[in-house]
Amino acid sequence: MYNLSGTAAGATHPSPQADPPDLSKARTVAEILAPSQVEQVLAELDRDLVGLLPVKARIRDIAALLVIDKLRTNCGLQAQVPSLHMCFTGNPGTGKTTLAMRMAEILHRLGYVRKGHLVAVTRDDLVGQYIGHTAPKTKEVLKKAMGGVLFIDEAYYLYRPENERDYGQEAIEILLQVMENQRDDLVVILAGYKDRMDTFFQSNPGMSSRIAHHLDFPDYGVDELLLIADRMLADQHYRFGEGAREVFNAYLQRRLEQPRFANARSIRNALERARLRQASRLFAQRERVLTAGDLSTLEAADFSASRVFQQPGAV
């Protein structure tokens, strides 16, 4: 299985469970891990997501910190909730939304958020078009996200200093207040391209100071992209036919040299186009009895027909 979640505006991903386990009496790491099943979530990350080794290692470190902080609280050593706001940087299709969903699940299982749901939004969900419109929009989103995680994709678009009539700064100020005053009931994850997020933080030092964890998501290599393709096809009960995987490899080599490549998202789109070509090829065979093998196999021709092989710059 390969999880790839796009960020739909205002999308809400449900809580993984109704109530987090009671960990208040735990005195050992094992007494927290057993009922919370955090290790299960981390194992699913390793199994379901290709690559991302530095990111996975950082998620494990954060999980370990949360477990130890929970034990410190149980021993009366710490009363303040740790800062958990995060920034995920990287190119499209590198798994940022999927990791945010898993982070929400970990936080819920350890009792750091009440519900564990993820609300994924963009600028349009937060910023209004006229005076008096932004505050209620932003507050409505925050109300929906309370008890869980608010994931703001392309967060740098909230700040547009070149437009004096823009209302993004109002949304930022509301977010800052909630991130500070209600951090025991909401975790905010900002996401976007690294260079743009760096510029955003330079222009908004108050936001930067509230982000405790910065995770950079690397692009996938060709071998990783091929493995992602294998998993996506298996999820939909398809497979590469003879020589098809080699042609798809050649497709990737060309596609990676072109603009607007979006990692796993581009893999998904390429496979969808191959499925369309397969469907057209089989549709033309009106009188032939199609076997399960025919219906589940993508042939080399389904990939070699891509415009990438005929037209420079095409996808």
Tab-separated table of C-alpha atoms in Angstrom:
chain	number	residue	atom	x	y	z
A	1	MET	CA	0.000	0.000	0.000
A	2	TYR	CA	1.221	3.502	-0.782
A	3	ASN	CA	-0.584	6.440	0.803
A	4	LEU	CA	-0.642	9.641	-1.190
A	5	SER	CA	-2.920	12.357	0.067
A	6	GLY	CA	-3.398	15.584	-1.805
A	7	THR	CA	-4.428	18.685	0.075
A	8	ALA	CA	-8.047	19.404	-0.672
A	9	ALA	CA	-9.149	22.820	0.507
A	10	GLY	CA	-10.862	22.514	3.849
A	11	ALA	CA	-10.507	18.731	3.815
A	12	THR	CA	-10.975	17.019	7.169
A	13	HIS	CA	-9.410	13.637	7.815
A	14	PRO	CA	-11.209	11.867	10.670
A	15	SER	CA	-9.773	10.906	14.017
A	16	PRO	CA	-8.179	7.433	14.083
A	17	GLN	CA	-9.988	6.542	17.324
A	18	ALA	CA	-12.664	7.993	19.582
A	19	ASP	CA	-10.649	8.516	22.756
A	20	PRO	CA	-6.915	8.373	23.511
A	21	PRO	CA	-5.836	5.825	26.137
A	22	ASP	CA	-5.316	6.917	29.736
A	23	LEU	CA	-1.542	7.163	30.165
A	24	SER	CA	-1.537	9.151	33.405
A	25	LYS	CA	-0.331	6.224	35.516
A	26	ALA	CA	2.425	5.064	33.177
A	27	ARG	CA	5.930	4.998	34.629
A	28	THR	CA	7.826	3.189	31.865
A	29	VAL	CA	8.152	3.673	28.121
A	30	ALA	CA	6.597	0.248	27.605
A	31	GLU	CA	3.538	1.236	29.650
A	32	ILE	CA	2.945	4.102	27.231
A	33	LEU	CA	3.768	2.288	23.996
A	34	ALA	CA	1.559	-0.730	24.640
A	35	PRO	CA	-1.837	1.027	25.010
A	36	SER	CA	-1.053	3.919	22.633
A	37	GLN	CA	0.279	1.660	19.851
A	38	VAL	CA	2.516	4.478	18.621
A	39	GLU	CA	5.057	1.921	17.435
A	40	GLN	CA	2.360	0.524	15.145
A	41	VAL	CA	1.940	3.941	13.511
A	42	LEU	CA	5.711	4.267	13.050
A	43	ALA	CA	5.865	0.772	11.553
A	44	GLU	CA	3.080	1.707	9.136
A	45	LEU	CA	5.100	4.753	8.089
A	46	ASP	CA	8.090	2.556	7.291
A	47	ARG	CA	5.916	0.094	5.417
A	48	ASP	CA	3.645	2.438	3.502
A	49	LEU	CA	5.907	5.334	2.565
A	50	VAL	CA	8.865	4.856	0.249
A	51	GLY	CA	12.140	6.570	1.154
A	52	LEU	CA	11.998	9.723	3.316
A	53	LEU	CA	14.505	8.193	5.750
A	54	PRO	CA	15.563	11.522	7.354
A	55	VAL	CA	11.909	12.519	7.796
A	56	LYS	CA	10.947	9.174	9.302
A	57	ALA	CA	13.892	9.377	11.689
A	58	ARG	CA	12.778	12.836	12.802
A	59	ILE	CA	9.199	11.624	13.337
A	60	ARG	CA	10.535	8.796	15.513
A	61	ASP	CA	12.602	11.320	17.491
A	62	ILE	CA	9.536	13.515	18.026
A	63	ALA	CA	7.502	10.482	19.113
A	64	ALA	CA	10.238	9.537	21.589
A	65	LEU	CA	10.269	13.097	22.952
A	66	LEU	CA	6.504	13.010	23.439
A	67	VAL	CA	6.677	9.687	25.268
A	68	ILE	CA	9.410	10.933	27.601
A	69	ASP	CA	7.574	14.217	28.179
A	70	LYS	CA	4.478	12.214	29.086
A	71	LEU	CA	6.503	10.267	31.668
A	72	ARG	CA	7.958	13.532	33.037
A	73	THR	CA	4.462	14.938	33.420
A	74	ASN	CA	3.345	11.778	35.217
A	75	CYS	CA	6.233	12.252	37.649
A	76	GLY	CA	5.361	15.888	38.256
A	77	LEU	CA	8.487	17.165	36.499
A	78	GLN	CA	6.769	19.101	33.761
A	79	ALA	CA	3.502	20.965	33.583
A	80	GLN	CA	3.885	23.002	30.391
A	81	VAL	CA	2.746	21.403	27.139
A	82	PRO	CA	5.698	21.137	24.721
A	83	SER	CA	5.549	23.239	21.577
A	84	LEU	CA	4.479	20.934	18.765
A	85	HIS	CA	3.871	23.315	15.858
A	86	MET	CA	5.796	22.177	12.784
A	87	CYS	CA	6.925	23.154	9.309
A	88	PHE	CA	7.107	20.625	6.470
A	89	THR	CA	9.118	21.800	3.464
A	90	GLY	CA	9.652	20.110	0.128
A	91	ASN	CA	8.405	19.806	-3.408
A	92	PRO	CA	4.888	18.571	-4.285
A	93	GLY	CA	4.210	14.864	-4.013
A	94	THR	CA	6.814	14.118	-1.358
A	95	GLY	CA	4.318	12.942	1.274
A	96	LYS	CA	3.876	16.034	3.451
A	97	THR	CA	0.101	15.672	3.855
A	98	THR	CA	0.374	11.943	4.520
A	99	LEU	CA	2.994	12.534	7.220
A	100	ALA	CA	0.798	15.239	8.750
A	101	MET	CA	-2.056	12.711	9.015
A	102	ARG	CA	0.227	10.217	10.747
A	103	MET	CA	1.577	12.913	13.067
A	104	ALA	CA	-1.993	13.764	14.053
A	105	GLU	CA	-2.557	10.103	14.845
A	106	ILE	CA	0.578	9.903	17.006
A	107	LEU	CA	-0.366	13.068	18.895
A	108	HIS	CA	-3.850	11.700	19.535
A	109	ARG	CA	-2.663	8.295	20.694
A	110	LEU	CA	-0.341	9.967	23.208
A	111	GLY	CA	-3.049	12.330	24.439
A	112	TYR	CA	-1.560	15.580	23.124
A	113	VAL	CA	-4.671	16.370	21.050
A	114	ARG	CA	-8.247	15.424	21.929
A	115	LYS	CA	-9.522	14.218	18.561
A	116	GLY	CA	-6.586	13.517	16.274
A	117	HIS	CA	-8.260	14.726	13.085
A	118	LEU	CA	-6.431	16.709	10.407
A	119	VAL	CA	-7.933	19.781	8.752
A	120	ALA	CA	-6.049	20.641	5.552
A	121	VAL	CA	-6.466	24.163	4.184
A	122	THR	CA	-4.894	26.748	1.890
A	123	ARG	CA	-4.918	30.545	1.865
A	124	ASP	CA	-8.382	30.661	0.284
A	125	ASP	CA	-9.871	28.926	3.323
A	126	LEU	CA	-8.454	31.518	5.710
A	127	VAL	CA	-8.274	34.882	3.944
A	128	GLY	CA	-11.311	36.902	2.963
A	129	GLN	CA	-11.887	39.187	-0.007
A	130	TYR	CA	-13.026	42.286	1.856
A	131	ILE	CA	-12.804	44.046	5.225
A	132	GLY	CA	-14.362	41.988	8.013
A	133	HIS	CA	-14.326	38.746	6.040
A	134	THR	CA	-10.982	37.233	7.090
A	135	ALA	CA	-11.484	36.998	10.860
A	136	PRO	CA	-14.661	34.883	10.741
A	137	LYS	CA	-13.208	32.647	8.006
A	138	THR	CA	-10.013	32.020	9.942
A	139	LYS	CA	-11.825	31.498	13.239
A	140	GLU	CA	-14.228	29.020	11.634
A	141	VAL	CA	-11.313	26.962	10.327
A	142	LEU	CA	-9.631	27.079	13.727
A	143	LYS	CA	-12.842	25.978	15.415
A	144	LYS	CA	-13.058	22.999	13.074
A	145	ALA	CA	-9.412	22.090	13.717
A	146	MET	CA	-9.472	22.385	17.523
A	147	GLY	CA	-8.513	19.158	19.217
A	148	GLY	CA	-6.485	18.108	16.209
A	149	VAL	CA	-4.005	19.321	13.617
A	150	LEU	CA	-4.372	22.238	11.207
A	151	PHE	CA	-2.309	21.697	8.034
A	152	ILE	CA	-1.776	24.889	5.985
A	153	ASP	CA	-0.362	24.113	2.554
A	154	GLU	CA	1.626	26.790	0.714
A	155	ALA	CA	1.465	28.858	3.898
A	156	TYR	CA	3.690	31.603	2.444
A	157	TYR	CA	0.760	32.806	0.342
A	158	LEU	CA	-0.776	34.150	3.544
A	159	TYR	CA	1.777	36.977	3.420
A	160	ARG	CA	1.589	39.325	0.433
A	161	PRO	CA	3.330	42.577	1.384
A	162	GLU	CA	3.189	43.858	-2.192
A	163	ASN	CA	-0.592	44.214	-1.893
A	164	GLU	CA	-1.548	46.763	0.751
A	165	ARG	CA	-5.203	45.722	0.500
A	166	ASP	CA	-4.444	42.075	1.184
A	167	TYR	CA	-5.935	40.573	4.357
A	168	GLY	CA	-3.505	37.699	4.846
A	169	GLN	CA	-1.695	39.451	7.679
A	170	GLU	CA	-4.933	39.483	9.664
A	171	ALA	CA	-5.170	35.701	9.334
A	172	ILE	CA	-1.534	35.359	10.410
A	173	GLU	CA	-2.134	37.444	13.536
A	174	ILE	CA	-5.136	35.324	14.520
A	175	LEU	CA	-3.130	32.147	13.929
A	176	LEU	CA	-0.237	33.434	16.039
A	177	GLN	CA	-2.526	34.155	18.957
A	178	VAL	CA	-4.150	30.731	18.846
A	179	MET	CA	-0.811	28.936	18.334
A	180	GLU	CA	0.474	30.522	21.526
A	181	ASN	CA	-2.593	30.535	23.739
A	182	GLN	CA	-4.225	27.257	22.726
A	183	ARG	CA	-1.265	25.081	21.869
A	184	ASP	CA	-2.577	22.463	24.286
A	185	ASP	CA	-5.588	21.957	21.996
A	186	LEU	CA	-4.245	22.573	18.489
A	187	VAL	CA	-1.101	21.768	16.529
A	188	VAL	CA	-0.406	23.795	13.375
A	189	ILE	CA	1.707	22.412	10.539
A	190	LEU	CA	2.827	24.857	7.848
A	191	ALA	CA	3.915	23.417	4.519
A	192	GLY	CA	5.400	24.541	1.229
A	193	TYR	CA	8.547	24.993	-0.834
A	194	LYS	CA	11.606	25.431	1.406
A	195	ASP	CA	12.933	28.651	-0.139
A	196	ARG	CA	9.526	30.331	0.044
A	197	MET	CA	8.931	29.161	3.607
A	198	ASP	CA	12.354	30.540	4.604
A	199	THR	CA	11.371	33.920	3.157
A	200	PHE	CA	8.006	33.722	4.902
A	201	PHE	CA	9.654	33.123	8.287
A	202	GLN	CA	12.116	35.963	7.742
A	203	SER	CA	9.176	38.297	7.155
A	204	ASN	CA	7.173	36.839	10.057
A	205	PRO	CA	9.553	36.238	12.992
A	206	GLY	CA	6.610	35.728	15.341
A	207	MET	CA	5.524	32.718	13.312
A	208	SER	CA	9.064	31.366	13.081
A	209	SER	CA	9.495	31.512	16.857
A	210	ARG	CA	6.416	29.349	17.363
A	211	ILE	CA	7.600	26.525	15.075
A	212	ALA	CA	9.427	23.898	17.107
A	213	HIS	CA	10.111	21.298	14.425
A	214	HIS	CA	11.285	21.821	10.838
A	215	LEU	CA	11.212	18.769	8.550
A	216	ASP	CA	12.563	18.901	5.000
A	217	PHE	CA	11.138	16.310	2.589
A	218	PRO	CA	13.653	15.275	-0.112
A	219	ASP	CA	12.705	14.510	-3.700
A	220	TYR	CA	12.447	10.849	-4.647
A	221	GLY	CA	15.113	9.146	-6.744
A	222	VAL	CA	14.265	7.081	-9.819
A	223	ASP	CA	14.459	3.755	-7.959
A	224	GLU	CA	12.123	5.087	-5.273
A	225	LEU	CA	9.701	6.408	-7.889
A	226	LEU	CA	9.630	2.993	-9.581
A	227	LEU	CA	8.850	1.349	-6.243
A	228	ILE	CA	6.073	3.882	-5.669
A	229	ALA	CA	4.680	3.014	-9.107
A	230	ASP	CA	4.777	-0.712	-8.240
A	231	ARG	CA	2.795	-0.062	-5.054
A	232	MET	CA	0.262	2.211	-6.715
A	233	LEU	CA	-0.386	-0.379	-9.415
A	234	ALA	CA	-0.679	-3.181	-6.863
A	235	ASP	CA	-3.219	-1.137	-4.877
A	236	GLN	CA	-5.414	-0.989	-7.995
A	237	HIS	CA	-4.735	-4.601	-9.067
A	238	TYR	CA	-2.572	-3.691	-12.046
A	239	ARG	CA	0.924	-4.766	-12.975
A	240	PHE	CA	3.655	-4.008	-15.481
A	241	GLY	CA	3.704	-6.298	-18.497
A	242	GLU	CA	6.872	-7.632	-20.122
A	243	GLY	CA	9.259	-4.766	-20.747
A	244	ALA	CA	6.775	-2.158	-19.486
A	245	ARG	CA	8.688	-1.330	-16.318
A	246	GLU	CA	11.819	-0.670	-18.368
A	247	VAL	CA	9.896	1.684	-20.644
A	248	PHE	CA	8.447	3.445	-17.606
A	249	ASN	CA	11.982	3.792	-16.244
A	250	ALA	CA	12.982	5.499	-19.500
A	251	TYR	CA	9.899	7.699	-19.208
A	252	LEU	CA	10.997	8.780	-15.730
A	253	GLN	CA	14.517	9.612	-16.888
A	254	ARG	CA	13.056	12.007	-19.446
A	255	ARG	CA	10.289	13.357	-17.244
A	256	LEU	CA	12.665	14.242	-14.406
A	257	GLU	CA	14.493	16.610	-16.749
A	258	GLN	CA	11.313	18.555	-17.433
A	259	PRO	CA	9.637	21.258	-15.317
A	260	ARG	CA	6.709	20.816	-12.932
A	261	PHE	CA	7.614	17.276	-11.897
A	262	ALA	CA	5.697	16.528	-8.693
A	263	ASN	CA	7.252	13.299	-7.433
A	264	ALA	CA	4.582	10.761	-6.393
A	265	ARG	CA	1.767	12.910	-7.809
A	266	SER	CA	3.402	12.832	-11.238
A	267	ILE	CA	3.789	9.064	-10.949
A	268	ARG	CA	0.088	8.726	-10.214
A	269	ASN	CA	-0.795	10.925	-13.200
A	270	ALA	CA	1.511	8.974	-15.520
A	271	LEU	CA	-0.049	5.678	-14.471
A	272	GLU	CA	-3.535	7.094	-14.990
A	273	ARG	CA	-2.614	8.058	-18.551
A	274	ALA	CA	-1.204	4.569	-19.123
A	275	ARG	CA	-4.490	3.099	-17.865
A	276	LEU	CA	-6.357	5.280	-20.364
A	277	ARG	CA	-4.197	3.972	-23.207
A	278	GLN	CA	-4.692	0.404	-22.005
A	279	ALA	CA	-8.451	0.926	-21.877
A	280	SER	CA	-8.505	2.310	-25.426
A	281	ARG	CA	-6.347	-0.586	-26.641
A	282	LEU	CA	-8.632	-3.212	-25.088
A	283	PHE	CA	-11.801	-1.350	-26.080
A	284	ALA	CA	-10.795	-1.721	-29.728
A	285	GLN	CA	-10.708	-5.514	-29.387
A	286	ARG	CA	-14.487	-5.827	-29.572
A	287	GLU	CA	-14.823	-9.568	-30.164
A	288	ARG	CA	-11.971	-10.842	-28.031
A	289	VAL	CA	-12.628	-12.452	-24.651
A	290	LEU	CA	-10.549	-10.421	-22.199
A	291	THR	CA	-8.928	-12.300	-19.360
A	292	ALA	CA	-8.110	-10.999	-15.899
A	293	GLY	CA	-4.507	-10.845	-17.044
A	294	ASP	CA	-5.432	-8.660	-20.019
A	295	LEU	CA	-7.439	-6.323	-17.835
A	296	SER	CA	-4.745	-5.958	-15.180
A	297	THR	CA	-1.627	-5.644	-17.345
A	298	LEU	CA	-0.126	-2.390	-18.596
A	299	GLU	CA	1.996	-3.136	-21.643
A	300	ALA	CA	5.138	-1.377	-22.796
A	301	ALA	CA	3.152	0.334	-25.573
A	302	ASP	CA	0.867	1.930	-22.992
A	303	PHE	CA	3.892	3.883	-21.750
A	304	SER	CA	5.930	4.333	-24.936
A	305	ALA	CA	2.958	6.185	-26.481
A	306	SER	CA	3.543	9.030	-24.042
A	307	ARG	CA	4.329	12.391	-25.596
A	308	VAL	CA	7.479	12.474	-23.474
A	309	PHE	CA	9.055	10.140	-26.022
A	310	GLN	CA	7.889	12.158	-29.038
A	311	GLN	CA	7.674	15.815	-27.966
A	312	PRO	CA	10.346	17.567	-25.868
A	313	GLY	CA	8.752	19.202	-22.847
A	314	ALA	CA	5.538	17.169	-23.020
A	315	VAL	CA	4.306	15.118	-20.081
